[in-house]
Tab-separated table of C-alpha atoms in Angstrom:
chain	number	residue	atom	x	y	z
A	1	UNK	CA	20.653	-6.387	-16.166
A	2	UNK	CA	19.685	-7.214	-19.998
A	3	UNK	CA	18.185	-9.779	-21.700
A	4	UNK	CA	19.977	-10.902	-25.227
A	5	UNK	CA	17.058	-11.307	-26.878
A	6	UNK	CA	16.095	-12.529	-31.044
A	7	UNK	CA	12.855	-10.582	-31.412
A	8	UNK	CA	11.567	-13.201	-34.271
A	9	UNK	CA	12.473	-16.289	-32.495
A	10	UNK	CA	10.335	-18.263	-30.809
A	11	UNK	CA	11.974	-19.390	-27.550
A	12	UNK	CA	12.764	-15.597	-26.181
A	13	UNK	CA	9.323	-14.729	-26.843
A	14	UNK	CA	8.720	-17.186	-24.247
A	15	UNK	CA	10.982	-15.048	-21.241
A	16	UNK	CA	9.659	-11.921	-22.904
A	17	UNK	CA	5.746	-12.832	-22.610
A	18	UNK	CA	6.441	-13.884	-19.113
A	19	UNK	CA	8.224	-10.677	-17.983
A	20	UNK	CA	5.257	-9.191	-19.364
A	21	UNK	CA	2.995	-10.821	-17.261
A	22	UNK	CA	4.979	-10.241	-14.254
A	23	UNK	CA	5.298	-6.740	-15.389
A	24	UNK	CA	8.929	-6.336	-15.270
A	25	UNK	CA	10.523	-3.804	-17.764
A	26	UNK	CA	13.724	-4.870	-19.489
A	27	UNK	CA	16.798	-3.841	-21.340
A	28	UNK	CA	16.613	-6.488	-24.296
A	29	UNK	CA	19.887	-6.165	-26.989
A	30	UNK	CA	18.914	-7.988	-30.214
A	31	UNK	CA	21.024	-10.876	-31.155
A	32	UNK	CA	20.896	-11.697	-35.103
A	33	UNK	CA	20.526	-15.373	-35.669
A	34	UNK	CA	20.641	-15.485	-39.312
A	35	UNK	CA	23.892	-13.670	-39.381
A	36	UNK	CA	25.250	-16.625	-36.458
A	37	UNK	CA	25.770	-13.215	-34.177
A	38	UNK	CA	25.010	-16.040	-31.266
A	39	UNK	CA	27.725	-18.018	-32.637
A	40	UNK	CA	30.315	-15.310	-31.834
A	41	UNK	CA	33.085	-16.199	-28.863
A	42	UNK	CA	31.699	-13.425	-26.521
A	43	UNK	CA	28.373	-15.334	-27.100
A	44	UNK	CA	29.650	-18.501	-26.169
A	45	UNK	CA	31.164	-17.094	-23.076
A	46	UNK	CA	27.865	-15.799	-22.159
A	47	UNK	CA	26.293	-19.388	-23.167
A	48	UNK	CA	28.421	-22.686	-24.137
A	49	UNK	CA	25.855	-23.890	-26.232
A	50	UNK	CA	25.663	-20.526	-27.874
A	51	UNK	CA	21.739	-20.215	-27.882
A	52	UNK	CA	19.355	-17.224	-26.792
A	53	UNK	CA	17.965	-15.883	-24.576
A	54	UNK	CA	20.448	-15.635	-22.154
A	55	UNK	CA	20.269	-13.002	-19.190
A	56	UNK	CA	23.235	-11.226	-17.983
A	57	UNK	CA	23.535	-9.830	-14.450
A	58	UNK	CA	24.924	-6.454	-13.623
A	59	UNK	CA	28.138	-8.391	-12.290
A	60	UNK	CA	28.291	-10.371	-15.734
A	61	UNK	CA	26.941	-13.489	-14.424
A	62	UNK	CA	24.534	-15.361	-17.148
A	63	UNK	CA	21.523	-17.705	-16.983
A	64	UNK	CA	20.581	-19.314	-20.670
A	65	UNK	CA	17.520	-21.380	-21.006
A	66	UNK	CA	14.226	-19.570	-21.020
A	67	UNK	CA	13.011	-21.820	-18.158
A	68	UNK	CA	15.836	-21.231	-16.083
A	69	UNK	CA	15.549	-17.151	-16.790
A	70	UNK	CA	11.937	-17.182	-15.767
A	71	UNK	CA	12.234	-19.219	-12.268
A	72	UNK	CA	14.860	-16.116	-11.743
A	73	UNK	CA	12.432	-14.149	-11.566
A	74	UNK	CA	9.738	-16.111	-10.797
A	75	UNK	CA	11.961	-16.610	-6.831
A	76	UNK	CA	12.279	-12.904	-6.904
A	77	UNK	CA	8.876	-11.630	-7.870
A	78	UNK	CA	6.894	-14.409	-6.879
A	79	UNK	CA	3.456	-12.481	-7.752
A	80	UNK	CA	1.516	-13.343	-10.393
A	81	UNK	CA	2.582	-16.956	-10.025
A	82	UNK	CA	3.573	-18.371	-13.033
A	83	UNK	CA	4.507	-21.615	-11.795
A	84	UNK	CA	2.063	-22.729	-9.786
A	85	UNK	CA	1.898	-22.033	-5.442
A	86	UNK	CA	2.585	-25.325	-3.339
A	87	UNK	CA	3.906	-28.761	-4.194
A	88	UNK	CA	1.504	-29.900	-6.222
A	89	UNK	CA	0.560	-27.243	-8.428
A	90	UNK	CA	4.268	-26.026	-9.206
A	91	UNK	CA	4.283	-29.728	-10.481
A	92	UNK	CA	1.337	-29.628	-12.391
A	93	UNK	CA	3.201	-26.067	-13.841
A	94	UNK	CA	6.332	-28.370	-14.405
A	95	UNK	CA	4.509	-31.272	-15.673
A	96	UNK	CA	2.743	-29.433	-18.458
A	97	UNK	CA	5.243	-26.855	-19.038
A	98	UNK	CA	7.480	-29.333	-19.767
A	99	UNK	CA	5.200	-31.783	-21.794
A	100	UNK	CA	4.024	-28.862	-24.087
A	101	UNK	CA	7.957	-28.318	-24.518
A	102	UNK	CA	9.128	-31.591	-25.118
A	103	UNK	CA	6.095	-32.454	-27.546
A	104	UNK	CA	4.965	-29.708	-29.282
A	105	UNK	CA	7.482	-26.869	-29.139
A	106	UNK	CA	10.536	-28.874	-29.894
A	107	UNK	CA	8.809	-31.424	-32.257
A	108	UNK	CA	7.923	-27.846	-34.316
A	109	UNK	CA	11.652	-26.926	-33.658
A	110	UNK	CA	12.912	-30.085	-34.876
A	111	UNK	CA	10.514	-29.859	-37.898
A	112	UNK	CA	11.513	-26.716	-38.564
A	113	UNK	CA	15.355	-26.858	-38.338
A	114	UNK	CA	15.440	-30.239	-40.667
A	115	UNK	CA	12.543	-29.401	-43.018
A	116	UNK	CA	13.823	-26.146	-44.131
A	117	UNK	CA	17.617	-26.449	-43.513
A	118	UNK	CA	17.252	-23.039	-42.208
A	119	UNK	CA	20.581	-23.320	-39.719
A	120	UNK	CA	22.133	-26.572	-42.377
A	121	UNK	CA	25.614	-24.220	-41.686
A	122	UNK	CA	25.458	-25.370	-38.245
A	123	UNK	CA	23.656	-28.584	-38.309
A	124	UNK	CA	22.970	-31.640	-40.294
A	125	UNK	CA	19.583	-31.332	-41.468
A	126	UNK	CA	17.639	-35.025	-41.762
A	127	UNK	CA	14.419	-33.938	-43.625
A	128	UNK	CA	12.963	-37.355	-42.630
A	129	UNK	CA	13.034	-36.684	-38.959
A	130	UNK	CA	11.787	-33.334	-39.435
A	131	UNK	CA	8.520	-34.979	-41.060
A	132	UNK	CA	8.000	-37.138	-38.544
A	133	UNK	CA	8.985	-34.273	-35.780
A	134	UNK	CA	5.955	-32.950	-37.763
A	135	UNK	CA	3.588	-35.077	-37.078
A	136	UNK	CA	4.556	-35.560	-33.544
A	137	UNK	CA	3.388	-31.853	-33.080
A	138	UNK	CA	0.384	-32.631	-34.865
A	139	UNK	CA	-0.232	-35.278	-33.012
A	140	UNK	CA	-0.091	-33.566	-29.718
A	141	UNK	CA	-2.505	-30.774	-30.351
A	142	UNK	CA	-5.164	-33.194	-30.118
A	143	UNK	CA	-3.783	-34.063	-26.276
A	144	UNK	CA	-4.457	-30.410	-25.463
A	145	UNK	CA	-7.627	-29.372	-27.217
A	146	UNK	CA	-8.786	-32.701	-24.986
A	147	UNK	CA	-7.086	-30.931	-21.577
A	148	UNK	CA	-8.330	-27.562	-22.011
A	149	UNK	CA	-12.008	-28.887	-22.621
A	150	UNK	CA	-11.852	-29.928	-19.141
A	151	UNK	CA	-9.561	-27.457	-17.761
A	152	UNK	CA	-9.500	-22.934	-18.343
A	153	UNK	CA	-5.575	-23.130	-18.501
A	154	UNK	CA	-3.051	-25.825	-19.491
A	155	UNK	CA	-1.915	-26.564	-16.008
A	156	UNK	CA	-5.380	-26.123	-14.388
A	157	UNK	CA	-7.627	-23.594	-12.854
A	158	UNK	CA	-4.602	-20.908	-13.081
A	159	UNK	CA	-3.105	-19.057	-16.171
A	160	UNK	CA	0.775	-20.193	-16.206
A	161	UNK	CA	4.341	-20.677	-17.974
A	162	UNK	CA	2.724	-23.364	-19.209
A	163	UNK	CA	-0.344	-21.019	-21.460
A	164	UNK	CA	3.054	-19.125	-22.782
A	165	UNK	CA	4.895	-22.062	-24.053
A	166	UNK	CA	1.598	-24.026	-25.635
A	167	UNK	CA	0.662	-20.028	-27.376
A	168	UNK	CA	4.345	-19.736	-28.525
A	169	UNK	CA	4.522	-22.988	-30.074
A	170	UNK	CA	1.616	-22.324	-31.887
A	171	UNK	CA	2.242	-19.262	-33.172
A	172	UNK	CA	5.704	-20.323	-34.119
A	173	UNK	CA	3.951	-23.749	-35.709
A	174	UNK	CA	2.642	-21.161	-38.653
A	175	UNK	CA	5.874	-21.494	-40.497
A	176	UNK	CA	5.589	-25.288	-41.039
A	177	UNK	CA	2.159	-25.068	-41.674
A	178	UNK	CA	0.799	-27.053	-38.436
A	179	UNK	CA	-2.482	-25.657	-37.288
A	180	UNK	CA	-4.890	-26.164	-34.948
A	181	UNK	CA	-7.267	-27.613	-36.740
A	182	UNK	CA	-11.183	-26.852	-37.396
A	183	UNK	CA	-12.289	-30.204	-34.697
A	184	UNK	CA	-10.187	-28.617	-32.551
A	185	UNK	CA	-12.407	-26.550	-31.066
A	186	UNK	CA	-11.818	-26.158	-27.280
A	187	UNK	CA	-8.011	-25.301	-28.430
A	188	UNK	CA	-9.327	-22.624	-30.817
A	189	UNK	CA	-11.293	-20.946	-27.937
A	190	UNK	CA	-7.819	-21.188	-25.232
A	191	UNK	CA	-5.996	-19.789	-27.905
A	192	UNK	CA	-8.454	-16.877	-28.730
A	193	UNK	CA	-8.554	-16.517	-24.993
A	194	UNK	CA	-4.717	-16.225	-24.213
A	195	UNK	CA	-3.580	-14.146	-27.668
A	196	UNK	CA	-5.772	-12.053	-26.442
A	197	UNK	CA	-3.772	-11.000	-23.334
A	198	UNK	CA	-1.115	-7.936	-23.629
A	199	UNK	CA	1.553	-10.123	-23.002
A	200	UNK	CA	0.878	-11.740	-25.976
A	201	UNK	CA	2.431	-8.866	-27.933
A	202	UNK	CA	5.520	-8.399	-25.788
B	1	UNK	CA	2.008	-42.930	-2.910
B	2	UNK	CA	3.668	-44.613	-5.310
B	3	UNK	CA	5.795	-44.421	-8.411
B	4	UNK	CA	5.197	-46.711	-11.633
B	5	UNK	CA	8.772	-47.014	-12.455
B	6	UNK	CA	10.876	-49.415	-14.932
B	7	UNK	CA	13.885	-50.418	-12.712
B	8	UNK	CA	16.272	-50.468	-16.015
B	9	UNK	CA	14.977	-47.543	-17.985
B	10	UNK	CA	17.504	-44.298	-17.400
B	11	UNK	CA	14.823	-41.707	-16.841
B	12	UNK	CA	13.073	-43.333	-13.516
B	13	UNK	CA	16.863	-44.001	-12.030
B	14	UNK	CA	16.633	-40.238	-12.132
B	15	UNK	CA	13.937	-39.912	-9.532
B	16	UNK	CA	14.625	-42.954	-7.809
B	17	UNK	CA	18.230	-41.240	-7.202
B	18	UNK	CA	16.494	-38.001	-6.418
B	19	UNK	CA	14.652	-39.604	-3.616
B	20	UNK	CA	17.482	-41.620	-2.474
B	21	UNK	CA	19.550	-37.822	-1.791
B	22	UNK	CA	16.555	-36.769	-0.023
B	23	UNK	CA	16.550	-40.012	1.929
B	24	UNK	CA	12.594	-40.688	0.795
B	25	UNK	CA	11.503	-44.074	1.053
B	26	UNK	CA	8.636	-44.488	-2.178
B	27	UNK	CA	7.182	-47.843	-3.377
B	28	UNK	CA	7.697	-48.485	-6.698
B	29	UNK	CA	5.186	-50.365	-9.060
B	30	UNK	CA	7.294	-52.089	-12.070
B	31	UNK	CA	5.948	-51.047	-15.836
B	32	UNK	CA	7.305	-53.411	-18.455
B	33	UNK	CA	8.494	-51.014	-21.311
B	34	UNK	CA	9.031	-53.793	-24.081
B	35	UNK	CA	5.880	-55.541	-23.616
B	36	UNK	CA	4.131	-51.987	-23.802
B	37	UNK	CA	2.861	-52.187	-20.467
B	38	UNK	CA	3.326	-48.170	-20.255
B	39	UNK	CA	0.501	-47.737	-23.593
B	40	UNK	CA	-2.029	-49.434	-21.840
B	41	UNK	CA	-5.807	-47.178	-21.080
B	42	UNK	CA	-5.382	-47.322	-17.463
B	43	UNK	CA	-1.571	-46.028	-17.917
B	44	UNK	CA	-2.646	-43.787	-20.479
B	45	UNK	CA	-5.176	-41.912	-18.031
B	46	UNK	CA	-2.217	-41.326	-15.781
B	47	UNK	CA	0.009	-39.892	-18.380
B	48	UNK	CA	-1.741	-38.988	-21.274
B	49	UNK	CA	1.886	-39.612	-23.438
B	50	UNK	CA	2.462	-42.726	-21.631
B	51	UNK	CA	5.744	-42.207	-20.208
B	52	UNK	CA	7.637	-43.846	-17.492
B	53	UNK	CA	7.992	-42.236	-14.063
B	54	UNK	CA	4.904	-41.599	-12.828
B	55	UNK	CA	3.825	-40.603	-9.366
B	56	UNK	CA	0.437	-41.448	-8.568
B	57	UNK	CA	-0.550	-39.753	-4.881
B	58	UNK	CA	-3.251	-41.475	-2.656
B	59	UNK	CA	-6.120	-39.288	-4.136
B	60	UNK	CA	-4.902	-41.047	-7.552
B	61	UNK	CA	-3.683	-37.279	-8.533
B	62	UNK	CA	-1.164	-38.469	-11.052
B	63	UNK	CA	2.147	-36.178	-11.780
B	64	UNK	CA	4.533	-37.243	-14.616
B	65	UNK	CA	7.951	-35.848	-16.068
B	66	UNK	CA	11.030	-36.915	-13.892
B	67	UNK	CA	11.917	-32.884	-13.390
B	68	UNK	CA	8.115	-32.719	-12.145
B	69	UNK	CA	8.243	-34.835	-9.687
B	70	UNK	CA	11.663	-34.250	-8.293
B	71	UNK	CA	10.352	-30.784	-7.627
B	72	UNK	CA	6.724	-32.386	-6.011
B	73	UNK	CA	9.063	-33.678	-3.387
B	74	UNK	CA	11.923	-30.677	-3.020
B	75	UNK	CA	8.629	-28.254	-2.458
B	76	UNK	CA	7.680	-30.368	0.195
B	77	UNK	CA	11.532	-31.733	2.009
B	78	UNK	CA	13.802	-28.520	0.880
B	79	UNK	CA	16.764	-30.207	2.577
B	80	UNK	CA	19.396	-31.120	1.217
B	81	UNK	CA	18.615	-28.605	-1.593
B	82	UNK	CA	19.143	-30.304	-4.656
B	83	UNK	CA	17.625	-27.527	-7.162
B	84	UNK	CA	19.485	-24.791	-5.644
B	85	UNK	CA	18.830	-22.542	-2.873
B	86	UNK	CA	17.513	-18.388	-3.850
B	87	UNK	CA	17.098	-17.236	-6.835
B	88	UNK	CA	20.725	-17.627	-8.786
B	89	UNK	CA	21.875	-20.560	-7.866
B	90	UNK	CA	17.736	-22.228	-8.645
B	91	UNK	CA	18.298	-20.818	-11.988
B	92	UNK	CA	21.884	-22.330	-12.246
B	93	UNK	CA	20.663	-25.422	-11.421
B	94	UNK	CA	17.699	-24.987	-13.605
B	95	UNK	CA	19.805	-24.286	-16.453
B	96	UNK	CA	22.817	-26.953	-16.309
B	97	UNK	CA	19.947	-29.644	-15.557
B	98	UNK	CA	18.174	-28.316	-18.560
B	99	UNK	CA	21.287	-28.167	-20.950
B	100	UNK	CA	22.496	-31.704	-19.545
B	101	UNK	CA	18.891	-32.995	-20.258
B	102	UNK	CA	18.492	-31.797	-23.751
B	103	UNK	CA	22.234	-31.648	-24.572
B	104	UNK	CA	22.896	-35.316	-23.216
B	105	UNK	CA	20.415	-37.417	-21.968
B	106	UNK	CA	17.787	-36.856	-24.987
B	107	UNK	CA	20.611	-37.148	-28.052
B	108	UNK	CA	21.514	-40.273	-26.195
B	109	UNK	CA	17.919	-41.312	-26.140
B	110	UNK	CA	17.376	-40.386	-29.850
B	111	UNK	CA	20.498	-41.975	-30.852
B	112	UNK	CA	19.144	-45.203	-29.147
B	113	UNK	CA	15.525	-45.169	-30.622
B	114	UNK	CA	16.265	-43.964	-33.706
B	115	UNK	CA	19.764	-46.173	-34.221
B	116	UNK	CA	18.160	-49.553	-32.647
B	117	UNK	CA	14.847	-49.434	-33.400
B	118	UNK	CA	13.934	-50.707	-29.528
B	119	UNK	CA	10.574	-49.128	-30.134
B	120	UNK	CA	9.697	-49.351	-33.889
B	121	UNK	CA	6.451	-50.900	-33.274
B	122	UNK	CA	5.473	-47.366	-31.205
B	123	UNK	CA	7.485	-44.563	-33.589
B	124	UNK	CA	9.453	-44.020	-36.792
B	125	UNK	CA	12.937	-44.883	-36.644
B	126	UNK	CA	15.193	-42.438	-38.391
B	127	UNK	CA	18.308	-44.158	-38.418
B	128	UNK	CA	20.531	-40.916	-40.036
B	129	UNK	CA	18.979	-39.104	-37.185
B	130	UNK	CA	19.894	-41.130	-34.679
B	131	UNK	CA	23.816	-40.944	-35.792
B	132	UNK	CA	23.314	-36.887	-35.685
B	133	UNK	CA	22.258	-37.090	-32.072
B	134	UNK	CA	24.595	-39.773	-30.900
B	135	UNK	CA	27.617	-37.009	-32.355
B	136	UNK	CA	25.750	-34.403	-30.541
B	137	UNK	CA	25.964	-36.790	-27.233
B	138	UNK	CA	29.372	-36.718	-28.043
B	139	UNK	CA	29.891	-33.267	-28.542
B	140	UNK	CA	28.167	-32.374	-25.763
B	141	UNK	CA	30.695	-34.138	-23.055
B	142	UNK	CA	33.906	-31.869	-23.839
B	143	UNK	CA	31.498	-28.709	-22.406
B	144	UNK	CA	30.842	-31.010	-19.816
B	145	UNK	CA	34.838	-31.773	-19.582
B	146	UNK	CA	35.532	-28.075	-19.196
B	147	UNK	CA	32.854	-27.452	-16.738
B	148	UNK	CA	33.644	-29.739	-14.160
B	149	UNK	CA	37.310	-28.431	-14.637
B	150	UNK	CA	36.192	-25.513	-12.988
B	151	UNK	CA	33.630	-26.489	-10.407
B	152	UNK	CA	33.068	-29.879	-8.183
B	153	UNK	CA	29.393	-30.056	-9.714
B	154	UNK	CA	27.958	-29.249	-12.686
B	155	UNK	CA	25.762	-26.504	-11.429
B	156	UNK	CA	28.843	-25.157	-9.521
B	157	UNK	CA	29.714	-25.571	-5.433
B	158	UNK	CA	27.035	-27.832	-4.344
B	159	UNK	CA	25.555	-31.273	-5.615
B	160	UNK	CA	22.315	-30.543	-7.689
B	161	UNK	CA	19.464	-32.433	-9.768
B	162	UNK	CA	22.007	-31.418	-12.975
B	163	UNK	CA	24.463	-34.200	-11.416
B	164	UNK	CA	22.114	-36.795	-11.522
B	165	UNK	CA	20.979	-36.466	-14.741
B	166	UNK	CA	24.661	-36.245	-15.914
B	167	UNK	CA	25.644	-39.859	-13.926
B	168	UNK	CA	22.404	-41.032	-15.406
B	169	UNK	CA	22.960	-39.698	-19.106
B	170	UNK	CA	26.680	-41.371	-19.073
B	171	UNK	CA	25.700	-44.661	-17.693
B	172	UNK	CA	22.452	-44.977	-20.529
B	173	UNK	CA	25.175	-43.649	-22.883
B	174	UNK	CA	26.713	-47.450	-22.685
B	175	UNK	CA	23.942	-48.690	-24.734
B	176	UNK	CA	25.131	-46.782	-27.976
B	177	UNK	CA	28.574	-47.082	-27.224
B	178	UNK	CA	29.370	-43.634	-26.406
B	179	UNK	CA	31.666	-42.982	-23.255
B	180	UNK	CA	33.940	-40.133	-21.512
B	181	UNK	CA	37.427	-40.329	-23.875
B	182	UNK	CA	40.760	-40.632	-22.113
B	183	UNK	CA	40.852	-37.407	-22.419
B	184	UNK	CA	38.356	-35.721	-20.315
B	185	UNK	CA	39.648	-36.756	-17.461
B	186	UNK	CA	37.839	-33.953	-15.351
B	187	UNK	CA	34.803	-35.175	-16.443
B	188	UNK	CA	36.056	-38.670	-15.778
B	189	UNK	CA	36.967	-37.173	-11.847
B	190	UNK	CA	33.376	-36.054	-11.450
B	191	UNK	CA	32.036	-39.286	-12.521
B	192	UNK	CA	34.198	-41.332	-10.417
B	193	UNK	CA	32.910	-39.081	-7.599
B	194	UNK	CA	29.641	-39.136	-8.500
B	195	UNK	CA	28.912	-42.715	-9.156
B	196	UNK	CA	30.422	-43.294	-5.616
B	197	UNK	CA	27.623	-41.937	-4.125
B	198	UNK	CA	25.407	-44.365	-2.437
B	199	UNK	CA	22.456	-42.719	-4.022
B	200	UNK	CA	23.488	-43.747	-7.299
B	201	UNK	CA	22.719	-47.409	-6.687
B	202	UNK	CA	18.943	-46.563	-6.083
């Protein structure tokens, strides 16, 4: 089993923090993204939309999307939970995990990828969207620093997938210059509290 | 229980055809989109991004994010499985449904905000954008094509989550004009099958 893994990307820092936290070991082969390594046939075999991670089975069978790779494991090593335990909180999981995706980690993504025409030989970059993409993100950081002034975690009482993604996206926010911002204070202390964790460095 | 729902908005169709595979009965409160009904305080406190589905339980816990909710209820009435059954074939699921939602359904969404303006008095219309992600739409159907060449679903054997959002992606797809070609005629075969279902009227 192996993990093909960009160790300066964002998104596979999200499957490797969890793994961390689950404290599963890992045979990770690095994938160059710069270079379009991901863009190779092989890779597209592995993945049709030729993105990483992607996890390959001992009998060759893969699973791309980092939320798909981490409810692998999360079915097979269901301890810590990452996803919440019961109906309603594995919703609550999904519910955040998936707002914190769709409106901060993607809106930095988007930002990103049409600001800076970093990947403009595989994509038509529209530096307009990627402004407003911008401010979406920006935007959205106020809707958490008001959740976790109410709440330890993103999803609730209960450190989950969801903590990874909103710490990820935020890290990964540095390279558009989107911070959290000086107001935001209860944000500033969840993020103090979660970098600090040794999955954070996975 | 209930779900505030907009009977001709593509994302609550997905639940509403969720629930109609799991043969759930649900009462459904109607949320004018266009007139903004969704922005309101009161809707706001139930999604804090005021977005349509919405599942509001008899405590007034409020869970939103169509993938969310779909999994509330497959937590609590497994069968039929339709996010896949151990630990491979969740994954599976997890990742077509993901790939189909961000591959599909959102270009087509971004194609329609960002090419009609439907919501211009609530976000910033890039109209280049939304020609980008209506090609990516486009794009995105001939991996679709080849997949369902292969397998009866998209997530392989069995009927999953990841065929609803396809049906529902395709049909919303009308409103920008974009449609299977004559020549993806598997893909045509799996709609045709799909759209049969009974569910899909829900």
């Amino acid at each position: 089993m192996k993990i093909y893994d960009t160790k300066t990307a964002p998104t596979p820092r999200r499957v490797r923090m969890f793994l961390a936290e689950k404290g599963l070991e890992m045979d990770y082969v690095q994938v160059d993204l710069a270079k379009g390594e991901n863009l190779s046939p092989e890779m597209r075999l592995k993945n049709p939309i030729a993105k990483i991670p992607v996890l390959e089975l001992d009998d060759g069978t893969c699973i791309s999307e980092s939320d798909a790779i981490c409810l692998y494991f999360e079915t097979l090593h269901p301890n810590p939970p990452l996803m919440g335990n019961g109906a309603l909180e594995k919703a609550t999981v999904a519910m955040w995990q998936r707002q914190i995706d769709l409106c901060l980690f993607m809106q930095i993504g988007m930002c990103f990828q049409h600001s800076t025409g970093y990947f403009k030989d595989r994509m038509t970059p529209v530096p307009e969207y990627g402004k407003v993409a911008g401010e979406n993100a920006r935007k959205y950081l106020n809707v958490l620093d008001k959740r976790v002034a109410k709440y330890p975690f993103m999803a609730g009482e209960n450190f989950s997938i969801a903590d990874i993604t909103a710490l990820c996206s935020i890290d990964f926010a540095r390279v558009v210059n989107i911070r959290i911002s000086a107001e935001q204070t209860h944000l500033q202390a969840w993020y103090d509290k979660v970098a600090a964790r040794p999955s954070a460095k996975a």
